[in-house]
Short mmCIF file of C-alpha atoms and ligand atoms in Angstrom, two decimals:
data_model
loop_
_atom_site.label_atom_id
_atom_site.label_comp_id
_atom_site.label_asym_id
_atom_site.label_seq_id
_atom_site.Cartn_x
_atom_site.Cartn_y
_atom_site.Cartn_z
CA MET A 1 36.38 105.13 141.77
CA GLU A 2 33.78 103.16 143.65
CA GLU A 3 30.58 102.75 141.67
CA HIS A 4 27.43 103.51 143.59
CA LEU A 5 24.25 101.56 143.16
CA ARG A 6 21.98 103.67 140.98
CA ILE A 7 18.30 103.68 141.89
CA LEU A 8 15.49 105.31 139.92
CA PHE A 9 12.20 105.95 141.69
CA VAL A 10 9.19 106.10 139.38
CA SER A 11 6.09 107.43 141.07
CA ALA A 12 2.86 109.31 140.42
CA GLU A 13 3.26 111.16 143.75
CA VAL A 14 6.32 112.76 145.28
CA SER A 15 6.11 115.13 148.22
CA PRO A 16 6.38 118.11 148.32
CA PHE A 17 5.54 118.39 144.62
CA ALA A 18 2.31 116.41 144.49
CA ARG A 19 0.51 114.02 146.79
CA THR A 20 -2.94 112.80 147.66
CA GLY A 21 -1.84 110.62 150.57
CA GLY A 22 0.96 108.61 152.09
CA LEU A 23 2.43 107.44 148.79
CA GLY A 24 3.71 110.96 148.20
CA ASP A 25 5.13 111.20 151.72
CA VAL A 26 7.08 107.98 151.28
CA VAL A 27 8.46 108.71 147.83
CA GLY A 28 9.34 112.21 149.02
CA ALA A 29 11.37 110.86 151.94
CA LEU A 30 12.83 107.45 151.08
CA PRO A 31 15.07 108.60 148.19
CA SER A 32 16.91 111.07 150.43
CA ALA A 33 17.27 108.44 153.14
CA LEU A 34 18.85 106.10 150.59
CA ALA A 35 21.06 108.85 149.22
CA ALA A 36 22.30 109.47 152.76
CA GLN A 37 23.45 105.85 152.79
CA GLY A 38 25.55 106.42 149.70
CA TYR A 39 23.25 105.30 146.90
CA GLU A 40 22.84 107.37 143.77
CA VAL A 41 19.12 108.05 143.63
CA ARG A 42 16.95 109.92 141.16
CA VAL A 43 13.19 110.34 140.97
CA VAL A 44 10.79 110.78 138.07
CA MET A 45 7.17 111.98 138.28
CA PRO A 46 4.59 113.75 136.12
CA LEU A 47 4.44 117.54 136.05
CA TYR A 48 0.89 118.19 137.20
CA GLN A 49 -0.83 121.54 137.02
CA GLY A 50 -0.54 121.91 140.78
CA VAL A 51 3.26 121.61 140.64
CA ARG A 52 3.43 124.47 138.17
CA ASP A 53 0.99 126.58 140.20
CA ARG A 54 3.07 126.33 143.33
CA ALA A 55 6.20 127.61 141.60
CA PHE A 56 8.80 125.10 142.69
CA VAL A 57 12.30 125.87 141.53
CA MET A 58 12.78 123.86 138.35
CA THR A 59 15.25 124.12 135.52
CA PRO A 60 14.52 122.95 131.98
CA LEU A 61 16.45 119.79 131.18
CA ILE A 62 15.14 118.38 127.89
CA GLU A 63 13.11 120.39 125.42
CA ALA A 64 11.57 117.45 123.57
CA LEU A 65 11.81 113.94 124.95
CA ARG A 66 10.54 111.68 122.21
CA THR A 67 8.39 108.97 123.67
CA PRO A 68 7.26 106.22 121.31
CA LEU A 69 3.81 104.84 122.04
CA ALA A 70 1.68 102.19 120.38
CA PHE A 71 -0.68 104.96 119.25
CA GLY A 72 1.97 107.32 117.94
CA GLU A 73 4.91 109.28 119.26
CA ARG A 74 4.47 111.93 121.94
CA THR A 75 7.02 114.41 123.10
CA ALA A 76 7.48 115.70 126.60
CA ARG A 77 9.43 118.55 128.10
CA VAL A 78 11.46 117.47 131.11
CA TRP A 79 12.24 119.71 134.05
CA GLN A 80 14.67 119.07 136.83
CA SER A 81 14.30 119.92 140.48
CA VAL A 82 15.64 118.43 143.71
CA LEU A 83 14.27 116.78 146.79
CA ASP A 84 14.96 118.72 149.89
CA THR A 85 17.62 116.64 151.57
CA ASN A 86 19.58 117.12 154.73
CA ASN A 87 22.67 119.05 153.78
CA GLU A 88 25.01 116.15 154.40
CA THR A 89 24.25 114.41 151.12
CA GLN A 90 24.00 115.18 147.45
CA PRO A 91 20.52 116.48 146.67
CA VAL A 92 18.35 113.92 144.93
CA PRO A 93 17.39 115.03 141.40
CA VAL A 94 13.69 114.95 140.54
CA TYR A 95 12.66 114.84 136.91
CA LEU A 96 9.24 116.22 136.08
CA ILE A 97 7.63 115.05 132.87
CA GLU A 98 5.59 117.79 131.23
CA GLN A 99 2.90 116.69 128.79
CA ASP A 100 -0.01 119.04 129.03
CA ASP A 101 -2.51 116.80 127.24
CA TYR A 102 -2.17 114.39 130.13
CA PHE A 103 -1.09 116.27 133.21
CA ALA A 104 -2.16 119.92 132.99
CA ARG A 105 -5.24 119.28 135.10
CA PRO A 106 -6.33 120.15 138.60
CA GLY A 107 -6.34 116.56 139.90
CA LEU A 108 -3.70 113.85 139.92
CA TYR A 109 -6.11 111.05 139.07
CA GLY A 110 -9.51 112.66 138.65
CA ASP A 111 -11.92 115.39 139.62
CA ALA A 112 -15.25 115.68 141.41
CA SER A 113 -16.98 113.59 138.77
CA GLY A 114 -14.56 110.66 139.16
CA ASP A 115 -11.36 109.26 137.71
CA TYR A 116 -10.09 110.76 134.46
CA ALA A 117 -11.29 108.52 131.64
CA ASP A 118 -7.87 108.57 129.99
CA ASN A 119 -5.94 107.43 133.08
CA PRO A 120 -4.65 104.32 131.30
CA VAL A 121 -3.15 106.41 128.52
CA ARG A 122 -1.79 108.98 130.97
CA PHE A 123 0.13 106.37 132.92
CA ILE A 124 1.15 104.33 129.88
CA PHE A 125 2.71 107.54 128.66
CA PHE A 126 4.33 108.29 132.02
CA CYS A 127 5.92 104.82 132.26
CA ARG A 128 7.24 104.97 128.71
CA ALA A 129 8.55 108.50 129.19
CA ALA A 130 10.38 107.48 132.37
CA LEU A 131 12.22 104.77 130.44
CA ALA A 132 12.85 107.05 127.46
CA LEU A 133 14.33 109.59 129.86
CA THR A 134 16.95 107.24 131.28
CA GLU A 135 17.95 106.24 127.76
CA ARG A 136 18.16 109.86 126.70
CA LEU A 137 20.28 110.75 129.74
CA ALA A 138 22.32 107.56 129.30
CA TRP A 139 21.90 107.16 133.06
CA PHE A 140 21.13 103.50 133.51
CA PRO A 141 19.86 102.55 136.94
CA HIS A 142 20.70 99.22 138.53
CA VAL A 143 17.35 99.27 140.29
CA ILE A 144 14.07 100.77 139.16
CA HIS A 145 11.74 101.20 142.11
CA CYS A 146 8.10 101.45 141.02
CA HIS A 147 5.15 102.37 143.23
CA ASP A 148 1.52 101.30 142.93
CA TRP A 149 -0.54 100.64 139.82
CA HIS A 150 0.43 103.85 138.02
CA THR A 151 3.89 102.41 137.44
CA GLY A 152 2.98 98.72 137.24
CA LEU A 153 3.73 98.67 133.52
CA VAL A 154 7.40 99.51 134.00
CA PRO A 155 8.42 95.97 135.05
CA ALA A 156 6.41 94.62 132.11
CA TYR A 157 8.16 97.00 129.72
CA LEU A 158 11.58 95.95 130.97
CA ARG A 159 10.72 92.38 130.07
CA PHE A 160 8.53 92.54 127.01
CA LEU A 161 8.85 95.85 125.20
CA PRO A 162 10.87 95.54 122.00
CA GLY A 163 13.69 97.98 121.38
CA VAL A 164 14.54 99.00 124.95
CA ASP A 165 18.27 99.50 125.57
CA ARG A 166 19.84 96.39 127.10
CA ARG A 167 21.55 98.51 129.72
CA LEU A 168 18.07 99.35 130.90
CA THR A 169 16.40 95.96 130.60
CA THR A 170 19.05 94.43 132.83
CA ALA A 171 17.95 96.71 135.69
CA ALA A 172 16.19 94.99 138.57
CA ALA A 173 12.60 96.09 139.04
CA VAL A 174 11.24 96.57 142.55
CA PHE A 175 7.49 97.04 142.78
CA THR A 176 6.02 98.38 145.99
CA ILE A 177 2.36 97.91 146.80
CA HIS A 178 1.15 100.88 148.82
CA ASN A 179 -2.51 100.03 148.49
CA LEU A 180 -3.91 96.94 146.79
CA ALA A 181 -7.40 98.42 146.66
CA TYR A 182 -6.42 100.60 143.70
CA GLN A 183 -5.25 98.40 140.85
CA GLY A 184 -5.64 100.22 137.56
CA ILE A 185 -8.17 97.90 135.93
CA PHE A 186 -9.05 98.83 132.36
CA PRO A 187 -10.84 97.32 129.35
CA ALA A 188 -8.96 94.66 127.40
CA ALA A 189 -8.51 97.04 124.46
CA VAL A 190 -6.08 99.09 126.54
CA LEU A 191 -3.53 96.30 126.17
CA GLY A 192 -3.11 97.39 122.54
CA GLN A 193 -2.30 100.91 123.72
CA THR A 194 0.41 99.67 126.07
CA GLY A 195 2.49 98.28 123.23
CA LEU A 196 2.90 95.02 125.14
CA PRO A 197 2.45 91.67 123.37
CA PRO A 198 -1.18 90.46 123.02
CA ARG A 199 -0.20 87.13 124.52
CA LEU A 200 -0.06 88.81 127.94
CA PHE A 201 -3.85 88.78 127.82
CA GLN A 202 -4.25 85.55 129.74
CA PRO A 203 -4.88 84.64 133.37
CA ALA A 204 -1.16 83.97 133.87
CA GLY A 205 -0.50 87.46 132.46
CA MET A 206 -2.07 90.90 132.79
CA GLU A 207 -5.60 89.68 132.16
CA PHE A 208 -7.97 90.12 135.09
CA TYR A 209 -11.55 88.90 134.75
CA GLY A 210 -11.75 89.99 131.13
CA ASN A 211 -9.96 93.31 131.71
CA ILE A 212 -6.31 94.19 132.09
CA ASN A 213 -4.76 95.12 135.38
CA PHE A 214 -1.69 97.36 135.72
CA MET A 215 -1.08 96.37 139.34
CA LYS A 216 -1.06 92.73 138.35
CA ALA A 217 1.61 93.49 135.74
CA GLY A 218 3.80 95.01 138.44
CA ILE A 219 3.26 92.03 140.71
CA LEU A 220 3.99 89.46 138.01
CA TYR A 221 6.96 91.05 136.29
CA ALA A 222 8.94 92.83 139.00
CA ASP A 223 11.98 91.02 140.34
CA VAL A 224 11.19 91.95 143.92
CA LEU A 225 7.89 92.90 145.54
CA THR A 226 7.53 94.88 148.68
CA THR A 227 4.64 96.25 150.60
CA VAL A 228 4.63 98.73 153.41
CA SER A 229 4.25 96.60 156.54
CA PRO A 230 4.88 92.98 157.53
CA THR A 231 1.25 92.40 158.54
CA TYR A 232 -0.10 93.78 155.26
CA ALA A 233 2.28 91.46 153.38
CA GLU A 234 0.51 88.55 155.10
CA GLU A 235 -2.96 90.01 154.71
CA ILE A 236 -2.81 90.63 150.96
CA CYS A 237 -2.14 86.94 150.40
CA THR A 238 -5.63 86.20 151.76
CA PRO A 239 -8.97 86.58 149.94
CA GLU A 240 -10.19 89.07 152.56
CA PHE A 241 -7.52 91.66 151.74
CA GLY A 242 -6.33 90.51 148.33
CA TYR A 243 -8.91 92.26 146.14
CA GLY A 244 -8.79 89.36 143.71
CA LEU A 245 -4.99 89.34 143.51
CA ASP A 246 -4.32 87.16 146.56
CA GLY A 247 -3.75 84.09 144.40
CA VAL A 248 -1.22 85.94 142.27
CA LEU A 249 0.48 87.21 145.41
CA ARG A 250 0.57 83.77 146.99
CA ALA A 251 2.26 82.50 143.85
CA ARG A 252 4.88 85.25 144.29
CA ARG A 253 5.07 84.99 148.07
CA ALA A 254 8.81 84.20 148.01
CA ALA A 255 9.51 87.51 146.25
CA LEU A 256 7.29 89.58 148.58
CA THR A 257 8.55 91.35 151.71
CA GLY A 258 6.72 93.65 154.09
CA ILE A 259 8.92 96.60 155.04
CA LEU A 260 7.49 99.19 157.38
CA ASN A 261 7.43 102.76 156.06
CA GLY A 262 9.52 105.39 157.72
CA VAL A 263 8.54 109.01 158.07
CA ASP A 264 10.53 112.21 157.75
CA TYR A 265 11.03 113.62 161.24
CA LYS A 266 12.62 116.73 159.78
CA ILE A 267 9.20 117.71 158.47
CA TRP A 268 7.19 116.18 161.32
CA ASP A 269 8.82 117.46 164.48
CA PRO A 270 6.80 119.48 167.01
CA ALA A 271 10.03 120.98 168.35
CA THR A 272 10.73 122.79 165.06
CA ASP A 273 7.46 122.72 163.09
CA PRO A 274 6.86 126.27 161.74
CA ALA A 275 3.13 125.60 161.31
CA LEU A 276 2.45 125.40 165.04
CA ALA A 277 1.16 128.08 167.41
CA ALA A 278 3.86 126.96 169.85
CA ARG A 279 6.60 124.39 169.74
CA TYR A 280 7.06 121.58 172.22
CA HIS A 281 8.99 118.46 173.00
CA VAL A 282 8.36 115.13 174.68
CA ASP A 283 10.11 116.44 177.80
CA ASP A 284 8.14 119.68 177.89
CA LEU A 285 4.59 119.58 176.57
CA THR A 286 3.59 123.10 177.62
CA GLY A 287 3.48 124.25 174.01
CA LYS A 288 1.02 121.51 173.13
CA THR A 289 -1.65 123.14 175.30
CA ALA A 290 -1.18 126.40 173.38
CA CYS A 291 -1.57 124.45 170.12
CA LYS A 292 -4.79 122.90 171.43
CA THR A 293 -6.26 126.21 172.51
CA ALA A 294 -5.43 127.82 169.16
CA LEU A 295 -7.11 124.93 167.37
CA LEU A 296 -10.26 124.96 169.53
CA ARG A 297 -10.66 128.70 168.94
CA ARG A 298 -10.07 128.43 165.26
CA PHE A 299 -12.80 125.81 164.94
CA GLY A 300 -15.09 127.51 167.44
CA LEU A 301 -15.25 124.45 169.68
CA LEU A 302 -15.90 124.43 173.42
CA ASP A 303 -12.80 126.19 174.60
CA ASP A 304 -11.92 123.98 177.55
CA PRO A 305 -8.50 122.31 177.45
CA GLU A 306 -9.76 119.61 179.84
CA ILE A 307 -12.19 118.24 177.25
CA PRO A 308 -10.40 115.57 175.20
CA LEU A 309 -9.98 116.43 171.54
CA CYS A 310 -10.07 113.45 169.15
CA SER A 311 -9.25 114.14 165.52
CA MET A 312 -9.10 112.53 162.13
CA ILE A 313 -6.94 113.57 159.19
CA THR A 314 -7.87 111.37 156.32
CA ARG A 315 -9.01 110.58 152.87
CA LEU A 316 -12.75 110.15 153.27
CA ALA A 317 -12.79 106.62 151.93
CA GLU A 318 -14.34 103.38 153.12
CA GLN A 319 -10.83 102.06 153.86
CA LYS A 320 -10.40 104.55 156.68
CA GLY A 321 -13.47 103.51 158.68
CA VAL A 322 -14.90 107.02 158.53
CA ASP A 323 -18.42 105.62 158.68
CA LEU A 324 -17.55 103.96 161.98
CA VAL A 325 -16.57 107.35 163.34
CA ALA A 326 -19.64 109.04 161.89
CA ASN A 327 -21.83 106.43 163.59
CA ALA A 328 -20.09 106.88 166.92
CA LEU A 329 -19.78 110.67 166.99
CA GLU A 330 -22.93 111.47 168.92
CA ARG A 331 -21.99 108.94 171.59
CA LEU A 332 -18.53 110.52 171.78
CA PHE A 333 -20.07 113.95 172.27
CA ALA A 334 -22.22 112.51 175.06
CA LEU A 335 -18.99 111.44 176.76
CA ASP A 336 -17.82 115.05 176.62
CA VAL A 337 -15.35 114.65 173.77
CA ASN A 338 -14.63 117.19 171.02
CA CYS A 339 -13.73 116.18 167.46
CA ILE A 340 -11.98 117.74 164.50
CA ILE A 341 -12.10 116.13 161.10
CA LEU A 342 -9.92 117.19 158.18
CA GLY A 343 -10.65 115.18 155.09
CA SER A 344 -11.68 115.02 151.50
CA GLY A 345 -13.01 112.30 149.29
CA ASP A 346 -16.33 110.53 148.92
CA ARG A 347 -19.15 113.01 148.55
CA SER A 348 -21.49 110.95 150.76
CA TYR A 349 -19.08 111.12 153.72
CA GLU A 350 -18.51 114.82 153.15
CA GLU A 351 -22.27 115.40 153.37
CA ARG A 352 -22.67 113.18 156.40
CA PHE A 353 -20.01 115.04 158.37
CA SER A 354 -21.24 118.42 157.16
CA SER A 355 -24.70 117.76 158.54
CA LEU A 356 -23.23 116.54 161.86
CA ALA A 357 -21.07 119.67 162.05
CA ARG A 358 -24.16 121.85 161.55
CA ARG A 359 -25.94 120.05 164.38
CA TYR A 360 -22.99 120.12 166.81
CA PRO A 361 -21.09 123.30 165.93
CA ASP A 362 -19.33 123.54 169.29
CA ARG A 363 -18.39 119.83 169.32
CA LEU A 364 -17.37 118.96 165.77
CA GLY A 365 -14.90 120.99 163.76
CA LEU A 366 -14.90 120.03 160.09
CA ARG A 367 -12.65 121.11 157.22
CA LEU A 368 -13.20 119.51 153.85
CA GLY A 369 -10.24 119.60 151.50
CA PHE A 370 -6.53 118.83 151.56
CA ASN A 371 -4.66 121.23 153.82
CA GLU A 372 -1.10 120.38 154.75
CA THR A 373 -0.50 123.17 157.26
CA LEU A 374 -3.74 122.42 159.05
CA SER A 375 -2.84 118.72 159.22
CA HIS A 376 0.24 119.63 161.29
CA GLN A 377 -1.79 121.95 163.52
CA ILE A 378 -4.41 119.30 164.18
CA GLN A 379 -1.79 116.69 165.08
CA ALA A 380 -0.25 119.16 167.51
CA GLY A 381 -3.51 120.33 169.09
CA SER A 382 -5.20 116.95 169.50
CA ASP A 383 -5.14 114.53 172.41
CA CYS A 384 -6.09 111.52 170.31
CA LEU A 385 -6.07 110.55 166.67
CA LEU A 386 -8.82 108.27 165.40
CA MET A 387 -7.85 105.79 162.71
CA PRO A 388 -10.25 102.85 162.74
CA SER A 389 -9.22 101.64 159.28
CA ARG A 390 -10.82 98.54 157.80
CA PHE A 391 -7.44 97.83 156.26
CA GLU A 392 -4.26 99.88 156.37
CA PRO A 393 -1.19 98.94 154.35
CA CYS A 394 1.00 101.01 156.67
CA GLY A 395 -0.52 104.33 157.65
CA LEU A 396 1.62 107.37 158.33
CA THR A 397 -0.91 109.54 160.13
CA GLN A 398 -0.67 107.42 163.29
CA LEU A 399 3.13 107.74 163.18
CA TYR A 400 2.89 111.51 162.97
CA ALA A 401 0.34 111.45 165.82
CA MET A 402 2.73 109.56 168.06
CA ARG A 403 5.45 112.11 167.32
CA TYR A 404 3.05 114.94 168.16
CA GLY A 405 1.84 113.45 171.41
CA ALA A 406 -1.62 112.48 170.16
CA ILE A 407 -2.67 109.01 171.26
CA PRO A 408 -3.45 106.84 168.23
CA ILE A 409 -6.75 104.98 168.53
CA VAL A 410 -6.60 102.40 165.77
CA ARG A 411 -7.82 99.00 164.62
CA ALA A 412 -5.31 96.17 164.75
CA THR A 413 -4.85 95.77 161.03
CA GLY A 414 -1.89 96.06 158.64
CA GLY A 415 0.66 98.68 159.52
CA LEU A 416 -1.48 99.96 162.38
CA ARG A 417 -0.95 96.64 164.11
CA ASP A 418 2.77 96.81 163.40
CA THR A 419 3.28 100.34 164.71
CA VAL A 420 0.84 100.90 167.57
CA ALA A 421 1.31 98.87 170.73
CA PRO A 422 -1.84 98.37 172.83
CA PHE A 423 -1.72 100.04 176.23
CA ASP A 424 -1.47 97.64 179.14
CA PRO A 425 -2.87 99.31 182.27
CA VAL A 426 -0.95 96.92 184.51
CA THR A 427 2.53 97.43 183.08
CA ARG A 428 1.62 100.92 181.79
CA GLN A 429 3.41 100.06 178.55
CA GLY A 430 2.09 100.79 175.07
CA THR A 431 1.58 103.66 172.64
P1 ADP B 501 -3.22 107.07 152.93
O1 ADP B 501 -1.98 107.14 152.15
O2 ADP B 501 -3.93 105.78 152.84
O3 ADP B 501 -4.14 108.21 152.67
P2 ADP B 501 -1.44 107.53 155.21
O4 ADP B 501 -1.75 107.60 156.67
O5 ADP B 501 -0.34 106.64 154.79
O6 ADP B 501 -2.81 107.17 154.49
O7 ADP B 501 -1.03 108.95 154.67
C1 ADP B 501 -1.92 110.02 154.61
C2 ADP B 501 -1.11 111.28 154.40
O8 ADP B 501 -1.94 112.25 153.80
C3 ADP B 501 -0.63 111.90 155.69
O9 ADP B 501 0.54 112.66 155.43
C4 ADP B 501 -1.79 112.82 156.07
O10 ADP B 501 -1.39 113.86 156.90
C5 ADP B 501 -2.16 113.31 154.70
N1 ADP B 501 -3.58 113.72 154.57
C6 ADP B 501 -4.66 112.92 154.40
N2 ADP B 501 -5.77 113.65 154.27
C7 ADP B 501 -5.38 114.94 154.36
C8 ADP B 501 -6.07 116.19 154.28
N3 ADP B 501 -7.38 116.24 154.08
N4 ADP B 501 -5.34 117.33 154.39
C9 ADP B 501 -4.02 117.27 154.59
N5 ADP B 501 -3.32 116.13 154.67
C10 ADP B 501 -3.98 114.98 154.55
C1 GLC B 502 -1.19 103.94 150.93
C2 GLC B 502 -1.78 103.27 152.15
C3 GLC B 502 -1.19 103.73 153.45
C4 GLC B 502 0.34 103.84 153.35
C5 GLC B 502 0.70 104.72 152.18
C6 GLC B 502 2.21 104.87 152.02
O1 GLC B 502 -1.82 105.11 150.59
O2 GLC B 502 -3.19 103.40 152.19
O3 GLC B 502 -1.52 102.81 154.47
O4 GLC B 502 0.87 104.37 154.54
O5 GLC B 502 0.22 104.16 151.00
O6 GLC B 502 2.84 103.64 151.82
#
């Protein structure tokens, strides 16, 4: 029988189980797309509190997965679920690692007061448990695909951790950079907790200005590096976008490829989307007007479909250029434009927009928090989507906007540059 290439995805976010942004969307969609091409794909992620709360169908798989750590053994319970695939292919198994000391919390990475202090230990544990799981299942992937700093230790473990099964260490490690701004930088003492050799504490290793850096480990020790757009692959090799790792990336330039993200048009399709007030299609946009009216009413904005509605759906972070929008809002209102902002993140931005929303209640609709259903409704009801990111590795929100007939207004950076074509009034071409 033909042997399929076996691929294990290791990720801190997997949609629909848990996500804070586009990482979850991608790791929720790419495995099924690969499975549809005949690869044997499995996914492993932590079992966060939120996964349990939302009652996904899961079956118990392993009662006690023993996970050796430098600071003592921990056990985990492992649950199995599946990614929702199109019916043509085998469903992709998802393994959820349950360890309540680390993951039974409201946030994925932190709470209102900041990042969880034990994040290094949480993700050391997760990486080790992912490897222990494949050994326990005797399912040895040919490729281990790791995503962002949370899983940056996996490529290092495959190379340097004593006692790992050879059938596992011969796997090729792919490390994908979704966002270089978040690197997992921790005090030097954390190296001891990783179980990796102390000699990695050097500039040519995981050391980073006196600390250790999980992202750097992924970059140095993976066999292949990818990032999520061709332009971002160029940008991160420069000091402006490299966040201190541009030199390391330049040294690994030959191993680095920029591959544009795809999105799941089964979930993001205005012709079938169950969240919408009405459904519509590129050839018949009548339903979009109904979506806009429903949205304007819901937010109590000036209920005139002729007034353009420009929206943002975003993490409220400096990356996204939200301050640029905040600065421009009053001028937009003066041009007779309405705005809706759905976002969560930095407290200072939340306060800034809240005070603007109080001053312009019929112009600015604001929802703070993460609301998936509402994000679909805003895409459908808006005329334009604002995304003036300072940097953008790929960006998915603009891709969804284009599918929903909302014009993306973006800065020419990273994946925004690679996906949005400027409008040329002469040829009338562009997105
Ligand atoms: P990033 O991953 O940098 O946040 P992307 O554009 O790649 O940016 O992906 C963002 C994803 O998160 C999209 O699916 C978007 O709809 C979603 N999202 C962001 N903020 C919110 C929010 N407040 N509520 C619901 N969905 C959100
Ligand atoms: C990151 C980036 C975003 C990208 C997403 C998925 O969160 O900020 O640009 O689309 O990862 O790769």
